[in-house]
C-alpha cells in the first residue's frame, strides 16, 4: 500500500514473494510503478492497482501487507500530497480497521513511522493498532535528521 515507484513490490518479489498486489492512490505513481515493473519483466508476478487503501484491491488474504503511508497528520486537499500528509490520520485508521478482512491467519503489517511531529506520533499509532486488535513490535529503530524512525510489525491478535 503506497507503492509509489513500485520498488517495495519489486524487492518483495526478489526476496521470494510469489505474487504481489501493489497499490497507490495517485495515478502518476501507479503509472511509474507499472513502468518499472514492466522494465524488470515482472508484470506476470506484480499487479498494480490505483486504489485508496483497500477500496480497489482484490479480496485476497495476504501474508504480508507493506504499508508506505504518509507520516504527517496534517490537512491537505491535493491527493498528490497524500504521500506526505495524512489528514486526521485517516489512512492509518482505515488501514487498521480494514486490514482484518485482507490478512491471512498469522499475517502481518509492516510499516515505517517517524516522530516528525513529536513522540506523540508513536503513541497515537500504537494506540490505534491496539484499539483495532493488533499487537506490535518495533523491529528496528534509527535516529536520522533529528528524528527517530521506527520499523513496526503489527500482528492480528487472536
Short mmCIF file of C-alpha atoms in Angstrom, two decimals:
data_model
loop_
_atom_site.label_atom_id
_atom_site.label_comp_id
_atom_site.label_asym_id
_atom_site.label_seq_id
_atom_site.Cartn_x
_atom_site.Cartn_y
_atom_site.Cartn_z
CA UNK A 1 0.00 0.00 0.00
CA UNK A 2 1.53 3.28 -1.13
CA UNK A 3 3.73 1.59 -3.75
CA UNK A 4 4.96 4.82 -5.33
CA UNK A 5 7.67 3.75 -7.81
CA UNK A 6 6.96 0.06 -7.15
CA UNK A 7 10.34 -0.51 -5.53
CA UNK A 8 8.94 -2.33 -2.48
CA UNK A 9 6.83 -4.61 -4.71
CA UNK A 10 9.88 -5.40 -6.85
CA UNK A 11 12.03 -6.04 -3.76
CA UNK A 12 9.32 -8.34 -2.36
CA UNK A 13 9.46 -10.48 -5.50
CA UNK A 14 13.26 -10.51 -5.44
CA UNK A 15 13.01 -11.69 -1.81
CA UNK A 16 10.78 -14.61 -2.83
CA UNK A 17 7.17 -13.40 -2.96
CA UNK A 18 5.18 -15.47 -5.46
CA UNK A 19 2.72 -12.66 -6.22
CA UNK A 20 2.39 -9.03 -5.18
CA UNK A 21 -0.56 -6.64 -5.46
CA UNK A 22 0.86 -3.11 -5.44
CA UNK A 23 -1.43 -0.18 -4.63
CA UNK A 24 -1.24 3.61 -4.79
CA UNK A 25 -3.84 6.34 -4.55
CA UNK A 26 -2.07 8.61 -7.04
CA UNK A 27 -2.43 7.76 -10.74
CA UNK A 28 1.05 9.02 -11.79
CA UNK A 29 2.60 6.81 -9.07
CA UNK A 30 0.65 3.82 -10.41
CA UNK A 31 1.93 4.59 -13.91
CA UNK A 32 5.50 4.89 -12.59
CA UNK A 33 5.21 1.55 -10.77
CA UNK A 34 3.77 -0.13 -13.87
CA UNK A 35 6.66 1.21 -15.96
CA UNK A 36 9.31 -0.02 -13.51
CA UNK A 37 7.66 -3.42 -13.11
CA UNK A 38 7.48 -3.83 -16.89
CA UNK A 39 11.16 -2.85 -17.22
CA UNK A 40 12.07 -5.56 -14.70
CA UNK A 41 9.96 -8.15 -16.55
CA UNK A 42 7.71 -8.75 -13.53
CA UNK A 43 4.24 -7.98 -14.95
CA UNK A 44 3.17 -11.62 -14.51
CA UNK A 45 4.08 -11.53 -10.80
CA UNK A 46 3.12 -7.98 -9.75
CA UNK A 47 -0.33 -6.45 -10.31
CA UNK A 48 -0.71 -2.71 -9.81
CA UNK A 49 -3.95 -1.02 -8.72
CA UNK A 50 -4.98 2.59 -8.38
CA UNK A 51 -6.71 2.40 -5.02
CA UNK A 52 -7.41 4.35 -1.88
CA UNK A 53 -6.05 1.72 0.54
CA UNK A 54 -8.18 -1.41 0.01
CA UNK A 55 -11.03 0.19 -1.98
CA UNK A 56 -9.95 -1.26 -5.34
CA UNK A 57 -7.92 -4.29 -4.25
CA UNK A 58 -8.92 -7.93 -4.83
CA UNK A 59 -10.41 -9.55 -1.73
CA UNK A 60 -7.40 -11.76 -1.15
CA UNK A 61 -5.85 -12.89 2.10
CA UNK A 62 -2.32 -11.56 2.32
CA UNK A 63 0.54 -12.94 4.41
CA UNK A 64 2.19 -9.54 4.44
CA UNK A 65 0.96 -6.00 3.93
CA UNK A 66 3.73 -3.46 3.49
CA UNK A 67 2.25 -0.04 4.16
CA UNK A 68 4.12 3.02 2.98
CA UNK A 69 1.76 5.57 4.50
CA UNK A 70 2.24 9.31 4.93
CA UNK A 71 3.63 10.22 8.33
CA UNK A 72 2.48 13.79 8.99
CA UNK A 73 -1.05 14.30 10.38
CA UNK A 74 -1.92 17.48 8.50
CA UNK A 75 -4.78 18.75 6.33
CA UNK A 76 -4.18 18.55 2.61
CA UNK A 77 -6.77 18.60 -0.16
CA UNK A 78 -4.44 17.72 -3.06
CA UNK A 79 -4.24 13.91 -3.32
CA UNK A 80 -0.74 14.05 -4.82
CA UNK A 81 0.48 15.39 -1.49
CA UNK A 82 -1.10 12.49 0.40
CA UNK A 83 2.19 10.63 0.06
CA UNK A 84 3.40 13.06 2.74
CA UNK A 85 0.29 14.14 4.62
CA UNK A 86 -2.37 12.02 6.31
CA UNK A 87 -5.21 14.43 7.19
CA UNK A 88 -6.65 13.42 10.57
CA UNK A 89 -4.56 10.22 10.49
CA UNK A 90 -7.36 8.80 8.29
CA UNK A 91 -5.18 6.41 6.28
CA UNK A 92 -3.70 4.86 9.41
CA UNK A 93 -7.15 4.47 10.99
CA UNK A 94 -8.60 2.86 7.89
CA UNK A 95 -5.58 0.58 7.44
CA UNK A 96 -6.10 -0.98 10.86
CA UNK A 97 -9.89 -1.05 10.58
CA UNK A 98 -9.93 -2.70 7.15
CA UNK A 99 -6.83 -4.92 7.28
CA UNK A 100 -8.61 -7.70 9.19
CA UNK A 101 -10.51 -8.57 6.01
CA UNK A 102 -7.29 -8.87 4.00
CA UNK A 103 -4.79 -10.53 6.32
CA UNK A 104 -4.30 -14.27 6.27
CA UNK A 105 -4.09 -16.19 9.55
CA UNK A 106 -0.72 -15.25 11.02
CA UNK A 107 -0.38 -12.35 8.55
CA UNK A 108 1.31 -9.12 9.47
CA UNK A 109 1.55 -5.46 8.54
CA UNK A 110 4.93 -3.77 8.29
CA UNK A 111 5.28 -0.01 8.21
CA UNK A 112 7.77 2.71 9.00
CA UNK A 113 6.87 5.72 11.12
CA UNK A 114 8.76 8.72 12.47
CA UNK A 115 8.34 11.27 15.23
CA UNK A 116 8.20 14.21 12.79
CA UNK A 117 5.57 15.89 14.99
CA UNK A 118 6.94 14.62 18.31
CA UNK A 119 6.91 11.38 20.33
CA UNK A 120 3.12 11.54 20.49
CA UNK A 121 3.13 10.25 16.90
CA UNK A 122 4.34 6.84 18.07
CA UNK A 123 1.79 6.75 20.91
CA UNK A 124 -1.04 7.59 18.51
CA UNK A 125 -0.01 4.85 16.08
CA UNK A 126 0.42 2.22 18.79
CA UNK A 127 -2.93 3.05 20.46
CA UNK A 128 -4.67 2.92 17.10
CA UNK A 129 -3.25 -0.52 16.36
CA UNK A 130 -4.16 -1.89 19.80
CA UNK A 131 -7.68 -0.44 19.59
CA UNK A 132 -8.18 -2.38 16.37
CA UNK A 133 -6.89 -5.69 17.73
CA UNK A 134 -3.25 -5.59 16.65
CA UNK A 135 -0.18 -6.24 18.71
CA UNK A 136 3.06 -4.64 17.62
CA UNK A 137 6.79 -4.75 17.95
CA UNK A 138 9.41 -2.26 16.91
CA UNK A 139 11.67 -4.35 14.70
CA UNK A 140 14.16 -1.57 14.03
CA UNK A 141 14.81 1.99 15.16
CA UNK A 142 17.24 4.64 13.94
CA UNK A 143 17.88 8.31 14.53
CA UNK A 144 18.37 10.43 11.44
CA UNK A 145 17.94 14.10 10.54
CA UNK A 146 16.94 14.86 14.10
CA UNK A 147 14.10 12.32 14.32
CA UNK A 148 13.54 8.77 15.40
CA UNK A 149 12.42 6.38 12.65
CA UNK A 150 10.82 3.08 13.64
CA UNK A 151 10.01 -0.01 11.65
CA UNK A 152 6.89 -1.61 13.11
CA UNK A 153 5.48 -5.10 12.67
CA UNK A 154 1.79 -5.45 13.54
CA UNK A 155 0.02 -8.75 14.05
CA UNK A 156 -3.64 -9.51 14.47
CA UNK A 157 -4.40 -10.69 17.96
CA UNK A 158 -6.36 -13.92 18.09
#
